[in-house]
Coordinates of C-alpha atoms and ligand atoms in Angstrom, one line a residue:
M1 CA 128.4 176.5 219.3
Q2 CA 132.0 176.3 219.4
D3 CA 132.0 172.8 221.0
I4 CA 130.3 171.1 217.9
A5 CA 131.9 173.0 214.8
T6 CA 135.4 171.2 214.7
S7 CA 137.1 171.1 211.2
Q8 CA 135.8 167.8 211.3
T9 CA 132.0 168.9 211.0
I10 CA 129.6 168.6 208.4
L11 CA 127.2 171.4 207.2
V12 CA 123.9 170.6 205.8
V13 CA 122.6 173.5 204.3
G14 CA 118.1 173.3 204.1
G15 CA 116.0 170.9 206.9
G16 CA 113.5 169.5 204.4
V17 CA 113.8 165.6 204.3
S18 CA 117.1 165.4 202.0
G19 CA 118.4 167.8 205.1
M20 CA 117.0 166.3 207.4
T21 CA 117.9 162.7 206.4
A22 CA 121.7 163.8 205.3
A23 CA 122.2 165.0 208.6
L24 CA 121.1 162.0 210.8
E25 CA 123.2 159.2 208.6
A26 CA 126.3 161.2 208.8
A27 CA 125.3 162.1 212.8
E28 CA 124.6 158.6 213.2
C29 CA 128.1 157.8 211.6
G30 CA 129.4 159.6 215.0
K31 CA 130.0 162.7 212.9
Q32 CA 129.7 166.3 214.2
V33 CA 126.7 167.4 212.2
I34 CA 125.3 171.1 211.4
L35 CA 121.7 171.2 209.8
A36 CA 121.1 174.8 208.7
E37 CA 117.7 176.0 207.7
K38 CA 116.6 179.0 206.4
S39 CA 112.9 178.9 207.5
P40 CA 112.2 178.7 211.3
T41 CA 111.2 175.4 211.5
L42 CA 112.4 171.7 209.5
G43 CA 110.5 169.7 207.5
G44 CA 110.3 171.4 204.1
R45 CA 107.4 171.1 201.7
T46 CA 107.3 167.3 202.5
A47 CA 105.9 169.0 205.7
L48 CA 103.1 170.6 203.8
L49 CA 101.7 167.7 202.2
Y50 CA 98.8 166.1 203.0
R51 CA 99.2 162.0 201.9
Y52 CA 102.4 160.7 200.2
F53 CA 102.0 158.7 197.0
P54 CA 101.3 155.5 196.6
K55 CA 100.2 154.3 200.3
L56 CA 98.5 157.5 201.0
C57 CA 99.9 157.9 204.8
H58 CA 100.3 161.2 206.1
P59 CA 103.2 162.7 206.1
A60 CA 103.9 162.9 210.1
C61 CA 104.7 159.6 210.2
G62 CA 108.1 160.0 208.0
L63 CA 108.7 163.2 209.8
E64 CA 108.1 161.9 212.9
I65 CA 110.7 159.5 212.9
N66 CA 112.9 161.7 211.6
L67 CA 112.3 164.0 214.5
R68 CA 112.4 161.2 216.6
R69 CA 115.8 160.5 215.2
L70 CA 116.7 164.3 215.4
R71 CA 116.2 164.5 219.2
G72 CA 118.0 161.4 220.6
N73 CA 121.2 162.8 219.0
R74 CA 123.1 165.1 220.5
N75 CA 126.0 165.0 217.2
V76 CA 123.1 166.8 215.5
R77 CA 123.2 171.1 215.8
V78 CA 119.7 172.4 214.2
M79 CA 120.3 175.8 213.0
T80 CA 117.0 177.6 212.5
L81 CA 116.4 181.1 210.8
T82 CA 120.1 180.5 209.2
E83 CA 121.8 180.9 206.3
V84 CA 124.7 180.8 204.5
T85 CA 126.3 183.4 203.3
K86 CA 130.1 182.6 202.3
I87 CA 132.3 179.6 202.2
D88 CA 136.0 179.8 201.4
G89 CA 138.8 177.0 201.8
R90 CA 138.7 173.7 199.9
R91 CA 137.2 170.5 200.7
G92 CA 137.9 169.2 204.3
D93 CA 139.2 172.9 205.7
Y94 CA 135.8 175.1 205.2
S95 CA 135.4 178.5 206.8
V96 CA 131.5 179.5 206.8
T97 CA 129.8 182.1 207.4
L98 CA 126.1 181.8 208.6
R99 CA 123.6 184.8 208.9
I100 CA 120.7 183.9 211.8
A101 CA 118.1 185.9 211.3
P102 CA 116.4 187.0 214.7
R103 CA 112.8 185.0 216.2
Y104 CA 112.1 187.1 218.5
V105 CA 111.4 184.7 221.0
N106 CA 114.1 182.4 222.8
E107 CA 113.9 178.7 224.0
R108 CA 111.8 179.6 227.2
C109 CA 108.8 179.3 224.3
T110 CA 106.8 176.1 225.7
A111 CA 104.5 176.6 222.5
C112 CA 101.3 177.5 224.7
G113 CA 100.6 180.1 221.9
A114 CA 99.1 182.7 224.5
C115 CA 100.6 185.3 222.5
A116 CA 99.0 184.2 219.1
E117 CA 96.2 184.9 220.8
A118 CA 97.1 188.1 221.8
V119 CA 97.6 188.8 218.9
G120 CA 95.7 191.2 216.6
A121 CA 97.6 191.5 213.6
E122 CA 97.6 189.0 210.8
I123 CA 99.8 188.0 208.1
P124 CA 100.2 186.0 204.8
N125 CA 100.6 182.0 206.0
P126 CA 103.1 180.8 204.0
W127 CA 102.8 177.7 205.0
N128 CA 99.1 176.8 202.8
Y129 CA 101.1 179.0 200.3
N130 CA 99.2 182.5 201.3
L131 CA 96.0 180.9 200.9
N132 CA 94.7 182.2 204.6
R133 CA 96.2 184.7 206.6
M134 CA 97.9 183.6 210.5
K135 CA 98.6 185.5 213.6
A136 CA 102.3 187.5 213.4
A137 CA 103.0 185.7 216.2
Y138 CA 102.8 182.5 215.3
L139 CA 104.0 178.5 215.2
P140 CA 104.7 177.8 211.0
H141 CA 103.1 174.1 211.6
A142 CA 101.8 171.5 213.7
M143 CA 104.9 169.7 213.0
A144 CA 107.3 172.8 213.1
Y145 CA 110.7 171.6 214.9
P146 CA 111.6 172.9 217.0
Q147 CA 108.4 174.0 218.7
R148 CA 109.3 177.3 219.3
Y149 CA 107.2 180.8 218.3
V150 CA 108.0 183.3 216.2
L151 CA 107.6 187.0 216.0
D152 CA 107.1 188.2 212.3
A153 CA 109.0 190.9 212.4
S154 CA 106.8 193.2 210.5
I155 CA 104.9 194.1 214.6
L156 CA 108.3 195.4 215.9
G157 CA 107.9 198.7 217.1
T158 CA 104.0 198.3 217.6
P159 CA 101.9 198.1 220.1
E160 CA 100.8 194.6 218.3
A161 CA 104.4 193.6 220.1
E162 CA 104.1 194.8 223.6
K163 CA 100.7 192.6 223.6
A164 CA 103.0 189.6 222.6
R165 CA 105.8 190.1 225.2
A166 CA 103.3 191.2 227.4
A167 CA 100.8 188.4 227.3
C168 CA 103.5 185.7 228.0
K169 CA 104.7 184.5 231.1
H170 CA 107.8 181.9 230.5
G171 CA 109.8 185.6 229.5
A172 CA 109.8 183.9 225.9
I173 CA 109.5 186.7 223.9
D174 CA 112.5 189.0 223.5
L175 CA 112.5 191.8 221.3
D176 CA 116.0 193.4 221.4
M177 CA 117.0 190.0 219.3
K178 CA 119.4 190.7 216.6
E179 CA 120.8 189.4 213.2
E180 CA 123.9 187.1 213.7
T181 CA 126.8 186.6 212.3
L182 CA 128.9 183.3 213.0
T183 CA 132.1 181.7 211.4
L184 CA 132.8 178.4 211.7
K185 CA 135.3 175.4 210.4
A186 CA 133.9 172.6 208.7
A187 CA 135.0 170.1 206.3
A188 CA 132.4 169.1 204.1
V189 CA 128.7 170.5 202.9
I190 CA 126.1 169.3 201.8
W191 CA 123.1 171.2 199.8
A192 CA 120.0 170.7 200.0
T193 CA 117.8 173.6 199.3
G194 CA 115.3 171.5 197.6
W195 CA 112.9 173.1 195.1
Q196 CA 109.8 175.5 194.4
P197 CA 106.4 175.0 192.5
Y198 CA 107.0 176.9 189.2
D199 CA 105.6 180.2 188.8
A200 CA 102.5 179.6 187.6
A201 CA 100.8 182.8 186.2
R202 CA 103.4 183.0 183.9
I203 CA 101.6 180.0 181.7
Q204 CA 98.9 182.9 181.2
P205 CA 96.2 181.1 178.9
Y206 CA 95.4 179.4 181.7
G207 CA 95.0 182.1 184.0
Y208 CA 96.1 181.5 187.1
G209 CA 95.4 185.0 189.8
R210 CA 93.2 186.1 187.6
F211 CA 90.6 183.1 188.0
A212 CA 90.1 182.4 191.8
N213 CA 89.5 179.0 190.9
V214 CA 92.9 177.8 189.2
L215 CA 95.2 176.4 191.6
T216 CA 98.5 174.5 191.8
S217 CA 99.0 171.3 192.9
V218 CA 101.0 172.4 196.3
E219 CA 98.0 174.8 196.9
F220 CA 95.3 172.0 196.7
E221 CA 97.3 169.9 199.1
R222 CA 97.0 172.2 201.8
L223 CA 93.2 172.7 200.4
A224 CA 92.6 168.9 201.6
D225 CA 94.5 169.3 204.9
P226 CA 92.8 169.4 207.9
H227 CA 95.6 172.0 208.9
G228 CA 95.1 174.1 206.0
P229 CA 93.2 176.9 205.0
T230 CA 89.5 175.4 204.5
G231 CA 89.6 173.0 207.6
G232 CA 90.2 170.0 205.0
R233 CA 87.3 171.2 203.2
I234 CA 87.8 170.8 199.2
L235 CA 86.0 174.1 198.5
R236 CA 86.1 176.4 195.9
P237 CA 88.3 180.3 196.5
S238 CA 85.5 182.0 194.6
D239 CA 81.9 181.5 196.8
A240 CA 83.1 178.5 198.9
K241 CA 81.0 175.7 197.0
E242 CA 81.6 172.0 197.8
A243 CA 84.5 171.3 194.4
K244 CA 83.6 168.1 193.0
N245 CA 84.2 168.4 189.8
I246 CA 87.4 169.5 189.2
A247 CA 90.4 169.1 186.4
F248 CA 93.6 168.2 187.0
I249 CA 96.2 169.8 184.2
Q250 CA 99.6 168.0 183.7
C251 CA 102.8 169.5 182.1
A252 CA 101.6 172.7 184.2
G253 CA 105.3 175.0 182.9
S254 CA 107.3 171.4 182.7
R255 CA 108.5 169.7 179.4
D256 CA 107.7 172.6 177.9
E257 CA 110.5 175.4 175.8
N258 CA 108.9 178.8 177.5
H259 CA 109.0 177.4 180.5
L260 CA 110.8 174.7 182.4
R261 CA 112.1 171.8 179.6
H262 CA 112.1 169.5 181.9
C263 CA 109.7 166.3 183.0
S264 CA 109.4 167.7 186.9
R265 CA 108.6 163.6 187.6
I266 CA 106.3 163.8 190.4
C267 CA 104.1 165.7 188.8
C268 CA 101.7 162.7 187.2
M269 CA 101.5 161.3 190.9
A270 CA 100.7 163.9 193.0
S271 CA 97.6 164.4 190.8
L272 CA 96.9 160.6 190.6
K273 CA 97.3 160.5 194.5
Q274 CA 94.9 163.9 194.5
T275 CA 91.9 162.2 192.6
Q276 CA 91.7 160.4 195.6
F277 CA 91.0 162.8 198.1
V278 CA 88.4 164.3 195.6
R279 CA 86.9 160.7 196.2
E280 CA 88.0 160.5 199.8
A281 CA 85.7 164.0 199.8
Y282 CA 82.6 163.7 198.1
G283 CA 82.4 159.7 197.2
D284 CA 80.5 159.2 194.6
A285 CA 79.6 162.5 193.4
A286 CA 83.4 163.3 192.8
Q287 CA 85.0 163.8 189.3
S288 CA 88.1 164.4 188.8
T289 CA 89.2 164.5 185.3
I290 CA 93.0 164.5 184.4
Y291 CA 94.0 166.4 181.2
Y292 CA 97.6 165.3 180.0
I293 CA 100.4 164.1 177.2
D294 CA 101.3 161.0 179.3
I295 CA 101.5 159.6 182.6
R296 CA 105.0 159.2 184.2
A297 CA 104.3 156.8 186.8
I298 CA 107.8 154.3 187.1
D299 CA 108.6 151.3 189.0
R300 CA 106.2 150.6 191.7
F301 CA 103.8 153.9 191.4
E302 CA 102.5 151.2 188.1
D303 CA 100.0 149.9 190.6
F304 CA 98.7 152.9 191.8
Y305 CA 98.4 154.2 188.3
R306 CA 96.0 151.7 187.7
K307 CA 94.3 151.8 190.9
V308 CA 93.7 155.0 190.4
Q309 CA 92.2 154.5 186.2
A310 CA 90.1 151.9 187.8
D311 CA 88.1 154.4 189.5
K312 CA 85.0 155.5 188.0
G313 CA 84.9 158.9 189.3
V314 CA 88.5 158.9 187.7
K315 CA 88.7 160.6 184.1
F316 CA 91.1 161.0 182.0
V317 CA 91.7 162.6 178.4
K318 CA 95.3 162.5 176.6
S319 CA 95.1 166.6 175.6
K320 CA 97.1 170.0 177.0
P321 CA 94.4 172.0 177.4
A322 CA 95.1 175.0 175.3
R323 CA 93.5 177.8 177.6
I324 CA 90.9 178.2 180.4
E325 CA 88.7 180.5 180.4
Q326 CA 85.9 181.2 183.8
D327 CA 82.4 181.7 183.3
R328 CA 81.7 185.2 185.1
A329 CA 77.9 184.2 186.4
S330 CA 78.5 180.8 188.1
G331 CA 82.2 181.1 188.5
D332 CA 82.9 177.8 186.8
L333 CA 86.4 176.9 184.3
I334 CA 85.6 176.5 181.4
L335 CA 88.7 174.2 179.4
H336 CA 89.2 174.9 175.5
G337 CA 91.7 172.4 174.0
V338 CA 91.4 168.9 171.4
D339 CA 91.7 165.4 172.8
T340 CA 94.5 163.5 170.8
E341 CA 93.2 160.5 170.6
G342 CA 89.8 161.2 168.9
Y343 CA 90.6 165.0 168.3
H344 CA 87.8 166.2 169.2
R345 CA 87.6 170.1 170.1
Y346 CA 86.5 170.1 173.8
A347 CA 84.8 172.7 175.7
A348 CA 84.9 170.7 179.6
R349 CA 83.5 172.5 182.0
H350 CA 84.5 171.9 185.5
D351 CA 84.2 173.8 189.3
L352 CA 88.1 174.1 190.2
A353 CA 91.3 173.7 188.0
V354 CA 94.4 172.1 189.6
L355 CA 98.2 173.2 187.7
A356 CA 100.1 170.0 187.9
I357 CA 102.8 172.3 188.8
G358 CA 106.2 171.7 187.4
M359 CA 109.5 171.6 190.1
Q360 CA 112.3 174.0 189.6
P361 CA 115.4 173.9 191.6
S362 CA 115.5 176.1 195.0
V363 CA 119.3 176.9 193.9
R364 CA 118.1 178.8 190.3
G365 CA 118.8 182.6 191.1
A366 CA 119.8 181.7 194.4
D367 CA 123.1 183.3 195.4
V368 CA 125.1 179.9 196.1
P369 CA 128.3 181.2 197.7
A370 CA 130.2 178.1 196.6
E371 CA 131.3 176.6 193.2
V372 CA 128.5 174.6 191.6
I373 CA 127.4 173.1 188.4
E374 CA 124.1 173.0 187.2
D375 CA 122.4 170.9 184.2
S376 CA 120.4 173.1 182.1
S377 CA 117.2 173.3 184.4
G378 CA 119.6 174.6 187.2
F379 CA 120.1 171.6 189.7
L380 CA 122.7 170.7 190.5
E381 CA 125.3 168.2 189.6
N382 CA 127.5 166.1 191.5
L383 CA 130.9 166.1 190.2
P384 CA 133.5 165.6 192.0
E385 CA 135.1 169.2 191.7
N386 CA 132.0 171.1 193.6
T387 CA 132.3 172.5 196.5
V388 CA 129.4 170.9 198.3
F389 CA 127.2 167.6 197.5
G390 CA 124.1 168.3 196.3
A391 CA 121.3 166.2 198.2
G392 CA 117.5 165.7 197.5
C393 CA 115.7 168.2 195.1
A394 CA 118.1 170.6 195.2
T395 CA 119.9 167.8 192.8
G396 CA 116.5 166.7 190.5
A397 CA 112.0 166.6 190.3
L398 CA 112.6 163.8 193.5
D399 CA 110.2 162.1 195.5
V400 CA 110.5 161.5 199.1
N401 CA 112.4 157.8 198.8
R402 CA 114.2 159.0 196.4
S403 CA 115.4 161.9 198.6
V404 CA 116.0 160.4 201.0
Q405 CA 118.7 157.9 198.9
S406 CA 120.2 160.6 197.6
A407 CA 121.0 162.3 200.7
T408 CA 122.2 159.2 201.9
A409 CA 124.6 158.8 199.1
A410 CA 125.5 162.4 199.9
A411 CA 126.7 161.8 203.3
L412 CA 128.6 158.7 202.2
R413 CA 130.4 161.3 200.7
A414 CA 130.7 164.1 203.5
I415 CA 131.5 161.4 205.6
Q416 CA 134.4 160.0 203.4
V417 CA 135.9 163.7 203.3
V418 CA 135.6 164.4 207.2
N419 CA 137.9 160.6 207.1
R420 CA 140.1 161.6 205.2
A421 CA 140.8 165.3 207.0
A422 CA 141.2 163.4 209.9
R423 CA 144.0 161.4 209.0
A424 CA 145.2 164.3 208.0
E425 CA 145.2 166.1 211.0
S426 CA 146.5 162.5 213.1
Ligands
FAD501 C1 102.2 168.6 194.3 C2 103.2 167.8 195.0 C3 102.9 166.8 195.5 C4 104.1 165.8 195.9 N1 103.9 164.3 196.7 C5 104.8 163.5 197.3 C6 103.7 162.8 197.5 O1 103.2 161.8 197.8 N2 104.8 161.9 197.7 C7 106.7 162.1 197.7 O2 107.2 160.9 197.7 N3 106.8 162.9 197.1 C8 106.5 164.2 196.9 N4 106.3 165.1 196.6 C9 107.7 165.4 196.5 C10 108.1 166.5 198.0 O3 107.7 167.2 198.5 C11 110.1 166.1 197.3 O4 110.4 164.5 197.3 C12 110.5 166.4 198.9 O5 110.3 168.0 199.4 C13 112.0 167.0 198.5 O6 112.8 167.3 200.0 P1 114.2 167.7 199.5 O7 114.3 167.8 201.2 O8 114.7 167.9 198.8 O9 113.4 170.1 199.8 P2 112.1 170.2 200.1 O10 111.2 170.3 200.9 O11 112.5 171.4 199.2 O12 113.0 170.9 201.4 C14 114.2 171.9 201.1 C15 114.8 172.8 202.1 O13 115.8 173.4 202.0 C16 115.3 174.7 203.3 N5 116.2 176.2 202.7 C17 116.0 176.4 200.9 N6 116.9 177.7 200.6 C18 117.8 177.3 201.8 C19 119.0 178.2 201.9 N7 119.3 178.8 201.1 N8 119.8 178.0 203.2 C20 118.8 177.4 204.0 N9 117.8 176.4 203.8 C21 117.1 176.6 202.7 C22 113.6 175.4 202.8 O14 113.2 175.6 203.6 C23 113.1 173.9 202.8 O15 113.2 173.3 204.2 C24 105.3 166.2 195.6 C25 106.2 167.2 195.2 C26 104.6 168.0 194.9 C27 105.1 168.9 193.7
SF4_502 S1 106.3 183.2 222.9 FE1 105.3 182.7 225.5 S2 103.0 183.5 225.2 FE2 104.2 182.6 223.4 S3 103.8 180.7 222.8 FE3 106.0 180.7 223.4 S4 105.6 180.5 225.9 FE4 104.0 181.1 224.8
SF4_503 S1 105.5 164.0 186.0 FE1 103.5 163.6 184.6 S2 103.2 165.7 184.9 FE2 104.8 166.4 186.0 S3 106.0 167.0 184.0 FE3 106.5 165.0 183.9 S4 105.1 164.4 182.5 FE4 104.2 165.8 182.5

């Protein structure tokens, strides 16, 4: 580690698309970078999307390009299961403390999967938003980087952990691994810790958590994905019936004084995109209804919006539903509200409801060990007095394209600091 952590190192915190971009841009300018990610894999929430709007391509394309750049660059040191606990000093000269959680699997792992086959214990699968369970010895997802398994701490000290160790022919399982603490020098810090879905259970009238067939948009991405809990079949959770008649409810938690005040900017596009997943799955039998206040599809996304508007399988209802009820016998959902174009009351029946859930910053409520200035929604403001440079969704609800632009800007600011520090040293 000491070979890379010098007084001219850039520390990037968060290994989603923004953190990876910032790290790569700086490293490709010749700077030394440490990329610290708290989960066992890079990729962030982008890796959990089924397809990207507007082109409907798979996230694998973009992530794979970044991973190839990363593998070929010796200037970046990736540290997973790592969090920053302390930042001391001043811009150009920081001392940073990192806490590294044990993976219980070392670098000899070939990702053969024998340990997962041997272990019977299961845990909720956070990479499918807990819609299913996975083995307690696991690879987070198909695109995980590093391609190295993880042993969940819950099976430590049980016969299950011994089964995993015995199954590994490569000596990769190390049950004695301990949490480590490390203090490093860094000249600049980029904060790219991204976003989290708003807690849908707090939107009480929609019954999330009470009604099995009310899902969030992030869960719906997993439902449509062949690597997801249903193998890519859009089935409703209550009875595994094919969900062909789906309600998409916009602004679920966003633009609401009781929840998130801001517009999450992405969720209109996400729902427009998701109607096309339904179309792809069920052809002419697909019926999607978007309940909206207004559709926010900016710049080049306008064309995609028009394309979806022309789809006969997609209906638009200008209304924010007041509440959802569940028909106990059938499991169907009944949406109640008023259509604000005709002022008609409706009670509309659907197989499934998808809440276009708001995006809230991961920094909100998190213990960021640095002086940061947040806007009224908790996103980082990039002000000169901040210790860290914000990047991507840590600074606002952004799509991937804008996250990459924001991360590139953060990398440039960090490079300027390193260059100044280098000049001062020489
Ligand atoms: C339903 C939905 C669908 C979407 N679909 C699209 C789409 O089709 N096209 C598109 O362009 N955009 C889409 N988006 C937006 C896209 O998800 C974001 O643009 C993207 O995730 C931003 O990446 P990020 O790296 O800024 O944040 P994230 O993806 O959130 O990554 C942040 C990373 O930081 C890590 N982290 C968090 N806290 C810490 C910490 N304290 N220390 C270390 N690491 C930490 C996290 O584990 C994570 O890996 C969608 C969003 C939603 C809600
Ligand atoms: S830990 Fe061992 S058994 Fe498990 S995937 Fe890695 S190499 Fe295979
Ligand atoms: S992007 Fe659309 S759904 Fe999301 S908060 Fe803004 S208006 Fe509402």
